[in-house]
Amino acid sequence: MFEQNTLAIIFVSLMGLAVLLYAILDGYDLGVGMLLPLHDDKSADTMIASIGPFWDANETWLVLAVGLLLIAFPEAHSYILKELYIPATLLLLGLILRGVAFDFRAKANISHKPSWNFAFKLGSWLASFSQGYMLGSYVTGFSTDTFSIVFAILSGLGVCAAYCFIGATWLVMKTESSLQEWSISIAKKALGIAFTGILLVSLTNLVLNPEIYEKWFTWTVGVFLLPIPIVCAVLFGFCYKALSQLQVKPDFGAGYPFILAALIFVLSFVGLGYSFFPYIVPHQITIWESVAAKESLNFLLYGAVIVVPTILAYTVYSYRVFWGKVQELRYY
């Protein structure tokens, strides 16, 4: 049905969509987990309730992304996981710890609840930092020199800040009163750190990779691409203004900051994806070199056409059902 190069584009696009949706959707609930207070049980319950109907399903996109990488680009899958074996293991441990703590915090003895709150918070930090470290290592081409390791660590902290930022904007949208005020304050602080992190990663990419610099600053292409970082910076400004206005008028569009944060994630991802395309392993393996046989992918495409829209429809439906301010968390 499709030629191999066309299939490479289709499957890398599907994988990119899965990674982007995971970063936004699981990003905000990881952010909520990192922000979980350990000495305010009522606020912790409200924050957990705000992500309760969604957090587990959000991780579906990570499974889909890894599955598409394995199926469509098996050579790249083997290479990437070999290089990122340790942080990938820590990521899984963090996600497992979150899953266990989410249920046990409500079902264990009341005296153990603070320990499970801590476990949920720790799992959120571990998973978020591991993802950021993996991103930083990927950007530097999996180099193991001192600069690359430091950059990967800083990237890990930057992703934690970005997830705290979008997580705080989620709480601004879903909560009320004092918790909403606290979330606005946290969102404004995390916004500044996330902006700095994105700026540093972008500049590092341009300095370390002359090819990326040429892709962005070639005259004919740059005219169309340079608006991306400019619009991203403007969105940060709009988000800060919206958060400031919410401090004065709590009823003023509480969902705007979260929408703006999600758009920032989209633009950042588009910029990163364009910078490395067509490489799936930076400067080593392209999508054309690692794509699987067209006979297999043409067959699997039928499944993808059914599965991806189904997951999207379920996601939209679940968010539609549980929209609005958070309700009391109940376990049955």
XYZ file of C-alpha atoms in Angstrom:
332
model
C 0.000 0.000 0.000
C 2.712 2.498 1.037
C 6.388 2.621 0.194
C 8.978 2.211 2.938
C 9.983 5.894 3.119
C 6.335 6.936 3.373
C 5.772 4.403 6.145
C 8.797 5.774 7.998
C 7.196 9.230 7.986
C 3.808 7.866 9.075
C 5.153 5.825 11.975
C 7.603 8.444 13.226
C 4.710 10.930 13.179
C 2.516 8.568 15.195
C 5.370 8.012 17.641
C 5.923 11.757 17.917
C 2.214 12.292 18.612
C 2.291 9.641 21.349
C 5.386 11.181 22.986
C 3.889 14.686 22.835
C 0.569 13.617 24.367
C 2.411 11.679 27.050
C 4.562 14.703 27.909
C 1.484 16.922 28.269
C -0.951 14.520 29.923
C 1.325 12.476 32.151
C 3.490 15.581 32.561
C 0.812 17.454 34.478
C -0.034 14.520 36.769
C 3.671 13.905 37.440
C 3.868 17.615 38.245
C 0.972 17.312 40.685
C 2.749 14.365 42.319
C 5.988 16.325 42.710
C 4.063 19.223 44.280
C 2.162 16.988 46.717
C 2.375 18.480 50.247
C 3.511 16.064 52.951
C 2.066 17.938 55.922
C -1.333 19.025 54.580
C -3.493 15.941 54.239
C -6.600 17.770 52.997
C -4.752 19.526 50.173
C -2.953 16.301 49.263
C -6.292 14.480 48.963
C -7.676 17.240 46.734
C -4.605 17.194 44.501
C -4.736 13.405 44.173
C -8.453 13.629 43.394
C -7.744 16.089 40.576
C -5.683 13.472 38.716
C -7.483 10.364 39.990
C -9.626 9.668 36.890
C -6.797 10.325 34.421
C -3.290 9.514 35.661
C -3.249 5.794 34.869
C -4.694 6.219 31.362
C -2.209 9.005 30.606
C 0.609 6.466 30.738
C -0.986 4.626 27.806
C 0.741 7.082 25.484
C 4.174 6.077 26.803
C 3.409 2.410 26.139
C 2.214 3.292 22.631
C 5.327 5.368 21.881
C 7.736 2.620 23.006
C 5.692 0.016 21.137
C 5.814 2.021 17.911
C 9.563 2.490 18.310
C 10.036 -1.260 18.733
C 7.781 -2.212 15.825
C 8.677 0.446 13.274
C 12.322 1.214 14.122
C 13.728 -1.921 15.804
C 17.380 -0.986 15.258
C 16.883 2.414 16.886
C 14.869 0.833 19.715
C 17.740 -1.501 20.565
C 20.347 1.255 20.372
C 18.383 3.823 22.429
C 17.410 1.425 25.212
C 20.962 0.069 25.385
C 22.275 3.604 25.928
C 19.481 4.573 28.340
C 19.126 1.289 30.217
C 19.718 2.718 33.703
C 17.527 5.877 33.469
C 14.792 3.827 31.712
C 14.870 1.360 34.620
C 14.624 4.215 37.123
C 11.721 5.654 35.129
C 9.828 2.375 35.389
C 10.602 2.098 39.107
C 9.248 5.614 39.616
C 6.034 4.831 37.725
C 5.569 1.570 39.644
C 6.123 3.353 42.951
C 3.488 5.932 41.999
C 0.984 3.244 41.100
C 1.432 1.350 44.353
C 1.388 4.505 46.484
C -1.752 5.861 44.809
C -3.825 2.907 46.014
C -2.082 2.186 49.308
C -2.310 5.782 50.567
C -6.076 5.314 50.810
C -6.282 1.651 51.803
C -3.468 1.313 54.342
C -3.730 2.266 58.007
C -4.176 6.008 58.510
C -0.825 6.178 60.313
C 0.901 4.926 57.145
C -0.717 7.482 54.837
C 2.112 10.059 55.120
C 4.618 7.396 54.086
C 2.604 6.558 50.974
C 2.234 10.258 50.179
C 6.014 10.505 50.325
C 6.323 7.420 48.102
C 3.974 8.974 45.523
C 5.960 12.196 45.590
C 9.283 10.341 45.341
C 8.035 8.222 42.450
C 6.899 11.356 40.616
C 10.301 13.040 41.043
C 12.171 9.886 40.040
C 10.088 9.352 36.887
C 10.277 13.022 35.873
C 14.011 13.384 36.451
C 14.689 10.136 34.580
C 12.748 11.403 31.577
C 14.665 14.675 31.605
C 17.985 12.894 31.930
C 17.068 10.664 28.981
C 16.151 13.734 26.922
C 19.441 15.454 27.758
C 21.418 12.325 26.936
C 19.523 11.952 23.648
C 20.195 15.574 22.642
C 23.951 15.130 23.176
C 23.981 11.914 21.118
C 24.448 9.683 24.200
C 27.927 11.080 24.797
C 29.509 10.178 28.146
C 31.921 13.082 28.603
C 31.607 15.334 31.651
C 29.806 18.153 29.841
C 27.186 15.769 28.429
C 26.514 14.170 31.806
C 26.148 17.570 33.500
C 23.879 18.716 30.694
C 21.729 15.575 31.087
C 21.421 16.217 34.849
C 20.409 19.840 34.226
C 17.965 18.632 31.587
C 16.472 16.291 34.190
C 15.932 19.186 36.574
C 14.524 21.280 33.720
C 11.924 18.644 32.835
C 10.973 18.416 36.518
C 10.408 22.195 36.495
C 8.391 21.985 33.264
C 6.172 19.241 34.706
C 5.721 21.224 37.936
C 4.735 24.202 35.784
C 2.052 22.372 33.800
C 0.995 20.459 36.931
C 0.499 23.706 38.839
C -1.572 25.167 35.985
C -3.694 21.999 36.092
C -4.319 22.603 39.803
C -5.158 26.251 39.085
C -7.860 25.002 36.728
C -9.173 22.191 38.951
C -9.047 23.642 42.485
C -10.442 26.595 44.420
C -9.693 28.958 47.303
C -6.385 28.680 49.143
C -5.136 25.677 47.160
C -5.751 27.523 43.907
C -3.892 30.576 45.241
C -0.952 28.388 46.240
C -0.979 26.720 42.821
C -0.879 30.101 41.066
C 2.177 31.086 43.104
C 3.945 27.798 42.318
C 3.036 28.041 38.614
C 4.578 31.512 38.331
C 7.827 30.332 39.926
C 8.019 27.128 37.857
C 7.236 29.126 34.701
C 10.444 31.124 35.068
C 12.555 28.004 35.625
C 10.926 26.186 32.686
C 11.504 29.186 30.401
C 15.169 29.309 31.389
C 15.535 25.558 30.846
C 13.989 25.629 27.364
C 16.182 28.583 26.422
C 19.365 26.849 27.607
C 18.518 23.574 25.830
C 17.802 25.477 22.612
C 21.058 27.426 22.775
C 23.046 24.297 23.625
C 21.562 22.528 20.607
C 22.587 25.390 18.335
C 26.138 25.546 19.744
C 26.819 21.797 19.799
C 25.203 20.974 16.472
C 26.182 23.141 13.467
C 23.715 21.183 11.324
C 20.836 22.267 13.560
C 22.057 25.875 13.433
C 21.994 25.748 9.629
C 18.513 24.215 9.593
C 17.124 27.042 11.704
C 19.002 29.987 10.237
C 19.007 29.239 6.515
C 17.318 32.261 4.974
C 14.405 30.625 3.167
C 13.585 28.201 5.982
C 14.303 30.560 8.886
C 11.578 32.963 7.798
C 8.989 30.264 8.516
C 10.636 28.659 11.550
C 11.861 31.579 13.653
C 8.273 32.498 14.641
C 8.163 29.211 16.612
C 10.547 30.298 19.438
C 9.127 33.837 19.298
C 5.539 32.599 19.717
C 6.722 30.237 22.483
C 8.248 33.168 24.391
C 5.065 35.194 23.900
C 2.985 32.311 25.279
C 5.143 32.306 28.417
C 4.369 36.011 28.798
C 0.639 35.480 28.274
C 0.644 32.636 30.781
C 2.371 34.761 33.411
C -0.136 37.560 32.805
C -3.087 35.149 33.058
C -1.753 33.762 36.347
C -1.273 37.283 37.716
C -4.818 38.203 36.735
C -6.160 35.097 38.441
C -4.575 36.270 41.687
C -6.853 39.319 41.487
C -9.888 37.682 39.863
C -10.044 33.940 40.726
C -12.966 33.418 38.326
C -11.054 34.785 35.327
C -10.501 31.886 32.902
C -8.826 29.412 35.269
C -8.207 27.056 32.337
C -6.197 29.562 30.256
C -2.808 28.934 31.949
C -3.082 25.172 31.385
C -3.994 25.643 27.711
C -1.080 28.042 27.244
C 1.288 25.618 29.011
C 0.134 22.801 26.715
C 0.752 25.008 23.650
C 4.265 25.756 24.938
C 4.894 22.009 25.176
C 3.618 21.540 21.604
C 5.839 24.277 20.143
C 8.890 23.072 22.085
C 8.331 19.528 20.842
C 7.851 20.675 17.232
C 11.098 22.652 17.419
C 13.015 19.711 18.897
C 11.567 17.288 16.369
C 12.454 19.512 13.423
C 15.973 20.028 14.755
C 16.823 16.323 14.634
C 14.714 15.122 11.697
C 15.329 12.741 9.933
C 17.603 11.274 12.633
C 15.967 8.984 15.156
C 19.317 8.585 16.924
C 21.020 12.012 16.707
C 23.654 12.116 13.939
C 23.882 8.310 13.858
C 20.732 6.565 12.609
C 18.019 8.064 10.388
C 14.429 6.872 10.173
C 15.147 5.650 6.641
C 18.002 3.427 7.841
C 16.177 1.872 10.790
C 12.600 1.514 9.498
C 11.206 -2.027 9.432
C 10.154 -3.924 6.312
C 7.291 -2.300 4.414
C 5.298 -5.569 4.326
C 5.176 -5.660 8.133
C 4.412 -1.975 8.536
C 1.660 -1.964 5.903
C -0.034 -4.762 7.842
C 0.460 -3.062 11.225
C -0.838 0.229 9.870
C -4.347 -1.223 9.823
C -4.086 -1.783 13.567
C -2.661 1.690 14.162
C -5.548 3.269 12.239
C -7.942 1.607 14.699
C -5.962 1.794 17.949
C -4.749 5.422 17.875
C -8.174 7.026 17.171
C -9.721 4.727 19.798
C -7.251 5.888 22.455
C -7.791 9.509 21.407
C -11.576 9.107 21.599
C -11.369 7.474 25.024
C -9.055 10.230 26.271
C -11.345 13.007 25.050
C -14.403 11.255 26.495
C -12.822 10.707 29.917
C -11.758 14.338 30.179
C -15.226 15.431 29.094
C -16.894 13.305 31.775
C -14.626 14.475 34.615
C -14.306 18.106 33.544
C -14.794 20.950 36.020
C -13.565 21.542 39.539
C -12.310 18.559 41.479
C -14.710 16.507 43.574
C -13.937 14.625 46.769
C -11.792 11.544 46.149
C -13.627 8.300 46.963
C -12.516 4.663 46.825
C -15.047 1.878 46.472
